[in-house]
mmCIF file of C-alpha atoms in Angstrom:
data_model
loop_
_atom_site.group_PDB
_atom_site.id
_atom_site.type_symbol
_atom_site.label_atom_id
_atom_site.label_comp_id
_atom_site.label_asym_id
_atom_site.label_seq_id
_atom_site.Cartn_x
_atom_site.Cartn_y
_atom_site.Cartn_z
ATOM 1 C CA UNK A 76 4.941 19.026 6.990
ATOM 2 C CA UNK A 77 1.684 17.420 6.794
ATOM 3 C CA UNK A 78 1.552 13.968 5.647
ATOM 4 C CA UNK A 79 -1.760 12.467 3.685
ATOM 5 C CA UNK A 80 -4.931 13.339 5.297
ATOM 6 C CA UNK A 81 -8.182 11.442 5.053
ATOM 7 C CA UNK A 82 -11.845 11.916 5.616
ATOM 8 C CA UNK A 83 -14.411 10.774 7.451
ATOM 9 C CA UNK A 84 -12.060 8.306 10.076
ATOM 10 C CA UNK A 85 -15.343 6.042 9.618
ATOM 11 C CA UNK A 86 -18.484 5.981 7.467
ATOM 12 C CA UNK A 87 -21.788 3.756 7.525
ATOM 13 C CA UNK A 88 -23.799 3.458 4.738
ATOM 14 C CA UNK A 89 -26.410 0.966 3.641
ATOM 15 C CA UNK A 90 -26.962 -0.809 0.517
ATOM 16 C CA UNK A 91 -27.667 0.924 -2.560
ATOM 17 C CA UNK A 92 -26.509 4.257 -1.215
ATOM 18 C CA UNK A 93 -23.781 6.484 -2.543
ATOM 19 C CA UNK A 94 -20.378 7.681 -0.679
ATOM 20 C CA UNK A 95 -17.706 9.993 -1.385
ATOM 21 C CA UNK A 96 -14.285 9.872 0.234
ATOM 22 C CA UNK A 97 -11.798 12.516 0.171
ATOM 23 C CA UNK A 98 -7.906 12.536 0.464
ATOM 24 C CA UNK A 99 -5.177 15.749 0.941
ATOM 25 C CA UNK A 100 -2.049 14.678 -0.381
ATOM 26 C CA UNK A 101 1.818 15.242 0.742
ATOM 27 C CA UNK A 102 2.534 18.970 0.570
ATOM 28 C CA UNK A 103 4.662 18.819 -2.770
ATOM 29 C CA UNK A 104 3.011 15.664 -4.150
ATOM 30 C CA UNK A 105 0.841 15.941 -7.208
ATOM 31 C CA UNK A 106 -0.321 12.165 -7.378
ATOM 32 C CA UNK A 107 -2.817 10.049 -5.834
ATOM 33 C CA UNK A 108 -3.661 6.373 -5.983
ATOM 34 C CA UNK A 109 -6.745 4.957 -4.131
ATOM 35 C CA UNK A 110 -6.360 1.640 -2.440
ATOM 36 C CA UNK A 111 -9.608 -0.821 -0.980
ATOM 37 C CA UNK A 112 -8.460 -3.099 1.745
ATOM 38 C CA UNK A 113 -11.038 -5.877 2.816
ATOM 39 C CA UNK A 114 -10.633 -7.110 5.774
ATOM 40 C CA UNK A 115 -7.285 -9.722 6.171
ATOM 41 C CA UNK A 116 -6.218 -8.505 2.915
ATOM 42 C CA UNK A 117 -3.771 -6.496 1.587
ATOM 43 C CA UNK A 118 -4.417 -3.539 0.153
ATOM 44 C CA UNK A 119 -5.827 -3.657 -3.847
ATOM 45 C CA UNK A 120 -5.568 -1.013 -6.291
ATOM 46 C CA UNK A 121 -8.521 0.550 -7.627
ATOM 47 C CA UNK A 122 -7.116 3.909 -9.480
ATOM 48 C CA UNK A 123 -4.765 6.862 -9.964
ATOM 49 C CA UNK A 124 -4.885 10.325 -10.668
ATOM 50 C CA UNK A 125 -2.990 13.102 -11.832
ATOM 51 C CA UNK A 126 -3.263 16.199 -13.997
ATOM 52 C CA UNK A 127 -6.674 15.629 -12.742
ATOM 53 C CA UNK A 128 -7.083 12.796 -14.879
ATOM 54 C CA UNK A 129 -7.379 8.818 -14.097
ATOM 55 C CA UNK A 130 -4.270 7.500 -15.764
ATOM 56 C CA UNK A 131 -4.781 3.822 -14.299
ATOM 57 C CA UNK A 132 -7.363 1.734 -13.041
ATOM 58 C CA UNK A 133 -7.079 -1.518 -11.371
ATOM 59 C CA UNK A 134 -9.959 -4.201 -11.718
ATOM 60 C CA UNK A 135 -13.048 -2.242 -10.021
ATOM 61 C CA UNK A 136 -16.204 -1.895 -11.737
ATOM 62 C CA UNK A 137 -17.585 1.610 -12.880
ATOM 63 C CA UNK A 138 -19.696 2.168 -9.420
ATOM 64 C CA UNK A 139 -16.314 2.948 -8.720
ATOM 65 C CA UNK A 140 -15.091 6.578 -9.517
ATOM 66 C CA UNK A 141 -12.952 9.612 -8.615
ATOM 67 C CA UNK A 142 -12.274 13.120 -9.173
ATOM 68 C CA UNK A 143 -8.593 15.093 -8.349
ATOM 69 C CA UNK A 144 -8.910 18.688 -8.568
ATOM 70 C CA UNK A 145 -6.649 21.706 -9.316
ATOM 71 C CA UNK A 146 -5.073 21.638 -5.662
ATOM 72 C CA UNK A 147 -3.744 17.798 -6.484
ATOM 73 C CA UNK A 148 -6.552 16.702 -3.684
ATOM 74 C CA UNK A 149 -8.794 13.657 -4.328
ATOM 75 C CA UNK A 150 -12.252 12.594 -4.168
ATOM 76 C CA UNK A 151 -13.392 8.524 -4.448
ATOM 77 C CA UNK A 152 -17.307 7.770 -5.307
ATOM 78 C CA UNK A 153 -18.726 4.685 -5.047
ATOM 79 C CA UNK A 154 -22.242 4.064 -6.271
ATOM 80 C CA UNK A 155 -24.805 1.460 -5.435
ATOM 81 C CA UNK A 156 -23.251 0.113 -2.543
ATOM 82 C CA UNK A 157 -22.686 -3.298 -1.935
ATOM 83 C CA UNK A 158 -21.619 -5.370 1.422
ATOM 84 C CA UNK A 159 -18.726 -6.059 -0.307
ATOM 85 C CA UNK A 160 -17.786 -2.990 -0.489
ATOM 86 C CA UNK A 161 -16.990 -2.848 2.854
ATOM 87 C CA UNK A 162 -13.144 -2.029 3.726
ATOM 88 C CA UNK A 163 -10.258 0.114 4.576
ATOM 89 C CA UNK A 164 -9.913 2.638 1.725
ATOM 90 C CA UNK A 165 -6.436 3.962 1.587
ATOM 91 C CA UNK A 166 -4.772 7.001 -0.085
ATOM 92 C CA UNK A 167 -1.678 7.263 -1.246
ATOM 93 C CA UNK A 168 0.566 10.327 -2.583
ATOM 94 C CA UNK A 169 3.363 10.396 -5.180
ATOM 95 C CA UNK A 170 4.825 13.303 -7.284
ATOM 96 C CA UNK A 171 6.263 13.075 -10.414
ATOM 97 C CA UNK A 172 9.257 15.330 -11.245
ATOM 98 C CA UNK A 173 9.785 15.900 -14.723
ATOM 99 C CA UNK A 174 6.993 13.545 -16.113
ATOM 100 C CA UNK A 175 8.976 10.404 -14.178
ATOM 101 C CA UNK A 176 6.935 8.708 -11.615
ATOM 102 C CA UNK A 177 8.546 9.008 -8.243
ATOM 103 C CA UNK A 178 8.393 5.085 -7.029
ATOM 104 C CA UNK A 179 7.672 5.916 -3.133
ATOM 105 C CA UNK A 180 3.869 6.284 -2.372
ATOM 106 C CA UNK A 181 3.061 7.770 1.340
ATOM 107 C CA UNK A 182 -0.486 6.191 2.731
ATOM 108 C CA UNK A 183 -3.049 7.842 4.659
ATOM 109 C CA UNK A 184 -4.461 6.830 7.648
ATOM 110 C CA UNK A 185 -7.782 5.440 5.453
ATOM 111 C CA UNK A 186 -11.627 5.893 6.065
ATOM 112 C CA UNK A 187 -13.422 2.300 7.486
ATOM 113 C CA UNK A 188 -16.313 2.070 5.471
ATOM 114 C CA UNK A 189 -18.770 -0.092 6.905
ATOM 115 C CA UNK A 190 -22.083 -1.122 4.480
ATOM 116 C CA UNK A 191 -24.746 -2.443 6.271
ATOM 117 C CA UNK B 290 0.967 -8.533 -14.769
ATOM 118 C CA UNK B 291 2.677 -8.623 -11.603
ATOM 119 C CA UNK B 292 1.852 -10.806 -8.509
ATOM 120 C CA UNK B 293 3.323 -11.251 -5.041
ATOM 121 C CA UNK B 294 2.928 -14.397 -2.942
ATOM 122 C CA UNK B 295 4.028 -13.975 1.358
ATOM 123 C CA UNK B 296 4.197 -17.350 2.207
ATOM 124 C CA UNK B 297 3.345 -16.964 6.163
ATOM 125 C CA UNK B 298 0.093 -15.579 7.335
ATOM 126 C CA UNK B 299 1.356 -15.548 10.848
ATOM 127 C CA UNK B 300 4.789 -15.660 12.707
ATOM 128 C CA UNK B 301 4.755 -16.237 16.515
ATOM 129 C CA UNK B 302 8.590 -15.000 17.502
ATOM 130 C CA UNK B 303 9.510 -14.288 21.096
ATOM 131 C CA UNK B 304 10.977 -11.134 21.679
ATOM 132 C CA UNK B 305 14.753 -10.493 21.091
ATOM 133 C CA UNK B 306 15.011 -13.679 19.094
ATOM 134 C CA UNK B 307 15.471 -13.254 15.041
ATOM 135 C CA UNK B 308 12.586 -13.165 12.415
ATOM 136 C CA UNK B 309 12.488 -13.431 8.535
ATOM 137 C CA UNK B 310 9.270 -12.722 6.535
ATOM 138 C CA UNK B 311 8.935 -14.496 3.776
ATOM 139 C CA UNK B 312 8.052 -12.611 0.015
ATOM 140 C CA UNK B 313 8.243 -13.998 -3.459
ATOM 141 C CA UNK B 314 7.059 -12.473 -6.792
ATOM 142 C CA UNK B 315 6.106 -12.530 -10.273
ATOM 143 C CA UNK B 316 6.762 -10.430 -12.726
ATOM 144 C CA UNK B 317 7.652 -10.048 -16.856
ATOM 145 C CA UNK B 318 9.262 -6.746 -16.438
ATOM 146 C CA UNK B 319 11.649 -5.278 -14.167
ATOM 147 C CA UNK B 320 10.010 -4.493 -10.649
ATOM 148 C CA UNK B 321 11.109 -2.048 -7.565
ATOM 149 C CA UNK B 322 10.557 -4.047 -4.390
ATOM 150 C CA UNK B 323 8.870 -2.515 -1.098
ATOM 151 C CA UNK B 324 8.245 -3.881 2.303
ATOM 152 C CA UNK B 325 5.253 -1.756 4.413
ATOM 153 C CA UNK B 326 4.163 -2.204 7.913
ATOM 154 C CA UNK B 327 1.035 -1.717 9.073
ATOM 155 C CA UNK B 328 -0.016 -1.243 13.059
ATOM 156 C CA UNK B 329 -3.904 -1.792 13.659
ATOM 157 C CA UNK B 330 -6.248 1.054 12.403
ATOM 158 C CA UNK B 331 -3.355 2.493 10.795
ATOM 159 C CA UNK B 332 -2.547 3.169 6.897
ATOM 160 C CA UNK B 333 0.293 1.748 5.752
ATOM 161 C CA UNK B 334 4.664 3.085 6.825
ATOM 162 C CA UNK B 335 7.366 2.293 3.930
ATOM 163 C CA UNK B 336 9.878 0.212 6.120
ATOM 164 C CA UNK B 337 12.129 -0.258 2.947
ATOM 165 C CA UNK B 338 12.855 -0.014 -0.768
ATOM 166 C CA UNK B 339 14.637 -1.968 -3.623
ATOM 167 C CA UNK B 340 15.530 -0.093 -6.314
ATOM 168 C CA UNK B 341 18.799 -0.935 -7.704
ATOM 169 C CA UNK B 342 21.868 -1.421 -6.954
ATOM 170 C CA UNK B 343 22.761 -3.699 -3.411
ATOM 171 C CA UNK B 344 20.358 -6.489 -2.916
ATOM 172 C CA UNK B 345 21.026 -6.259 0.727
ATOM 173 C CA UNK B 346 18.655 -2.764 1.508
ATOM 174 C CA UNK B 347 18.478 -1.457 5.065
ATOM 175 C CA UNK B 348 15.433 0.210 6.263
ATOM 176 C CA UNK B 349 13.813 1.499 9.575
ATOM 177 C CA UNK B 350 13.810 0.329 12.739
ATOM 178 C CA UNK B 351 16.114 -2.301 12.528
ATOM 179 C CA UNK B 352 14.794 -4.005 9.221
ATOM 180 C CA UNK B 353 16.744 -5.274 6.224
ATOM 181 C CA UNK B 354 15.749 -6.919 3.439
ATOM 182 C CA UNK B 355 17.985 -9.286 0.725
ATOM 183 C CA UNK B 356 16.862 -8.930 -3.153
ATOM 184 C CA UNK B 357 17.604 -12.559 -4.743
ATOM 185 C CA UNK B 358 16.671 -12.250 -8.227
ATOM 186 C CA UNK B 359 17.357 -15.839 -9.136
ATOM 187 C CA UNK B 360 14.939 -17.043 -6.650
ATOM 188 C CA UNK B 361 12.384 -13.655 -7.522
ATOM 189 C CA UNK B 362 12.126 -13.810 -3.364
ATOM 190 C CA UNK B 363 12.335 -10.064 -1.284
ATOM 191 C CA UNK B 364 12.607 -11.481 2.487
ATOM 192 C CA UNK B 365 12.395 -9.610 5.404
ATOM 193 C CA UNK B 366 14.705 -9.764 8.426
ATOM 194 C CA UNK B 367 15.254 -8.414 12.014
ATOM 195 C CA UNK B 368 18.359 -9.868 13.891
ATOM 196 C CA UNK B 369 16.645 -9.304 17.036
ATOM 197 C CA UNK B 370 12.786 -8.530 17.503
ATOM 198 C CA UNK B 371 10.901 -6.006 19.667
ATOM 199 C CA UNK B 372 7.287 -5.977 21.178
ATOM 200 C CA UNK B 373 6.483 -3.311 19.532
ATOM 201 C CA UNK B 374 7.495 -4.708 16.111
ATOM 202 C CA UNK B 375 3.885 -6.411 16.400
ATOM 203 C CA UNK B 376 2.437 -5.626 13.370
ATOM 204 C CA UNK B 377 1.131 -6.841 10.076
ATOM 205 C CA UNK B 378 3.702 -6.609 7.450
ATOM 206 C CA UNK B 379 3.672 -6.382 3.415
ATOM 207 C CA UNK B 380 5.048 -7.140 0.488
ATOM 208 C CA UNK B 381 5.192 -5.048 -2.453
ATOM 209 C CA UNK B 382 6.219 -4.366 -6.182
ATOM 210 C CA UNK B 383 5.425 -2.009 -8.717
ATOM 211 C CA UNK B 384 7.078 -1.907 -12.514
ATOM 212 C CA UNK B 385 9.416 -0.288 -13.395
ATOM 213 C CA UNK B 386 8.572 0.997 -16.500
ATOM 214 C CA UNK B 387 5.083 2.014 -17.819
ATOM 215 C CA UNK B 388 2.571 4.434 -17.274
ATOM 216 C CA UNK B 389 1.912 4.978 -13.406
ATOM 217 C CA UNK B 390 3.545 3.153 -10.304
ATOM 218 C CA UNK B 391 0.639 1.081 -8.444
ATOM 219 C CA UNK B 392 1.641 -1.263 -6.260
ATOM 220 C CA UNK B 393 0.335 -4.637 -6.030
ATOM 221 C CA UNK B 394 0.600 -5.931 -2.536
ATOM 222 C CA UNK B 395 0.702 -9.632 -1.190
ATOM 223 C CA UNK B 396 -1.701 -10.845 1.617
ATOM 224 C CA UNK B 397 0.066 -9.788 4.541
ATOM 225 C CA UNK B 398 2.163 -11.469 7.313
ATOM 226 C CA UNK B 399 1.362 -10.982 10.877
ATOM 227 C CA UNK B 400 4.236 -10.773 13.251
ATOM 228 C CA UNK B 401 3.281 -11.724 17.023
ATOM 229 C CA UNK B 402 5.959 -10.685 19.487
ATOM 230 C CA UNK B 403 5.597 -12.640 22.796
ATOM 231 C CA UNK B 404 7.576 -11.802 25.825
#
């Protein structure tokens, strides 16, 4: 059973430039949260999707976006990149039986983005 | 809005003796608890859950964690410490009611296990 996958492992990019991350989720999971951990941090929450729709966003600004398509897998853009924006991006997969939100989240391995 | 304070950036602990980690929170609603551990380049492992029910919750490798609602705190506890329990460690909640279940984590505490 494969748990959440993540890609690129690691990803340089210089200011101003755009990057897209992608995340699999849990085979049976149908939810997936996007988490940006800076360095000594823990982990902060930037959004969620499901149904293919953001359902809650945490306190990123809009160069921050994302995409989940019909397979339940998960795309996170980031425009106009910053130094800041450097960090551990994490995914994270739920599922939601019967319109309930299961309360355990399983984390990928992340992508180290590194802006330069 | 919820918030979760871990009072301990770092614990030194020699191996085999006892540890606690240290978690309180804040919250205006009901909240499920977590505790995640984290080994370098790694995401994030669920080592336990609160829920309901006991406030004394058992979860891998050894861990268990007390629920003290009174006090808001979630510590973490091993009786008896490994080297390869070196780690960071976090604290957790999300709500239990509402739309979605993010979690908002606190800072991290990093165990050291020394021989």
């Amino acid at each position: 059973d494969a748990g959440v996958t993540q890609s690129p492992t690691h990803l340089i990019k210089t200011r101003g430039q755009q990057v897209t991350l992608r995340c699999s989720p849990k085979s049976g999971h149908d939810t997936v949260s996007w988490y940006q951990q800076a360095l000594g941090q823990g982990p902060q929450f930037i959004f969620q999707y499901y149904e293919e729709e953001e359902r809650q966003r945490g306190n990123f600004p809009d160069r921050f976006s994302g995409h989940q398509f019909p397979n339940y897998s998960s795309e996170l853009n980031v425009n106009a990149l910053l130094l800041g924006d450097s960090a551990l991006y994490l995914c994270a997969s739920s599922f939601r039986p019967r319109q309930v939100f299961s309360y355990e989240q399983y984390f990928g391995p992340g992508t180290r983005l590194t802006v330069t | 809005a919820q918030s979760v304070t871990q009072l301990d950036s770092q614990v030194p602990v020699f191996e085999e003796a006892p540890v606690e980690l240290r978690c309180n929170y804040s919250s205006s609603v009901s909240v499920y608890l977590f505790w995640y551990v984290q080994y370098p380049n790694q995401g994030l492992q669920l080592l336990l859950k609160y829920l309901s029910g006991s406030t004394l919750v058992k979860g891998i490798n050894g861990f268990e964690a007390e629920f003290n609602k009174s006090q808001t705190s979630f510590h973490l506890r091993k009786p008896s410490v490994h080297i390869s329990d070196t780690a960071e460690y976090f604290c957790a909640v999300s709500r239990v009611t509402g739309g979605g279940n993010k979690l908002t984590f606190g800072t991290g505490t990093q165990l050291k296990v020394e021989l």
